[in-house]
Coordinates of C-alpha atoms in Angstrom, one line a residue:
X1 CA 16.3 -10.3 -14.6
X2 CA 15.7 -7.0 -12.8
X3 CA 12.1 -5.8 -12.5
X4 CA 11.5 -2.2 -11.6
X5 CA 8.5 -1.4 -9.5
X6 CA 6.3 1.5 -10.6
X7 CA 4.2 3.7 -8.5
X8 CA 0.5 3.5 -9.2
X9 CA -1.7 5.8 -7.2
X10 CA -4.8 3.8 -8.1
X11 CA -3.3 0.8 -6.5
X12 CA -2.5 2.8 -3.3
X13 CA -6.1 4.0 -3.2
X14 CA -7.5 0.5 -3.7
X15 CA -5.2 -0.8 -0.9
X16 CA -6.2 1.9 1.5
X17 CA -9.9 1.2 0.8
X18 CA -9.4 -2.5 1.4
X19 CA -7.5 -1.9 4.6
X20 CA -10.3 0.3 5.9
X21 CA -13.2 -1.9 4.8
X22 CA -11.7 -5.3 5.3
X23 CA -8.5 -5.3 7.3
X24 CA -8.5 -9.0 8.2
X25 CA -9.0 -10.1 4.6
X26 CA -6.3 -7.7 3.4
X27 CA -3.6 -8.8 5.8
X28 CA -4.5 -12.5 5.3
X29 CA -3.9 -12.3 1.6
X30 CA -0.9 -9.9 1.8
X31 CA 2.3 -11.4 0.3
X32 CA 4.8 -12.5 2.9
X33 CA 7.8 -11.7 0.7
X34 CA 8.9 -9.2 -1.8
X35 CA 11.0 -6.6 -0.1
X36 CA 10.5 -3.3 1.7
X37 CA 10.2 -0.8 -1.1
X38 CA 6.5 -1.0 -1.8
X39 CA 5.4 -1.1 1.9
X40 CA 7.6 1.9 2.7
X41 CA 6.1 3.9 -0.2
X42 CA 2.6 2.9 0.9
X43 CA 3.3 4.1 4.5
X44 CA 4.9 7.3 3.3
X45 CA 1.9 8.1 1.1
X46 CA -0.6 7.3 3.9
X47 CA 1.5 9.2 6.5
X48 CA 1.6 12.2 4.3
X49 CA -2.2 12.4 4.3
X50 CA -2.2 12.8 8.0
X51 CA 0.3 15.6 7.9
X52 CA -1.9 17.9 5.8

């Protein structure tokens, strides 16, 4: 069964807020598996914010 990941800006905002306010808790509960697509998208969105 092939599940397609969808992009959710609200999830990106929630993750960014959690990383800023509670980085230790965020990284302790972060999944250790699942591929690279979502982390790469997250980094691209966060990196884009610094360019502007």
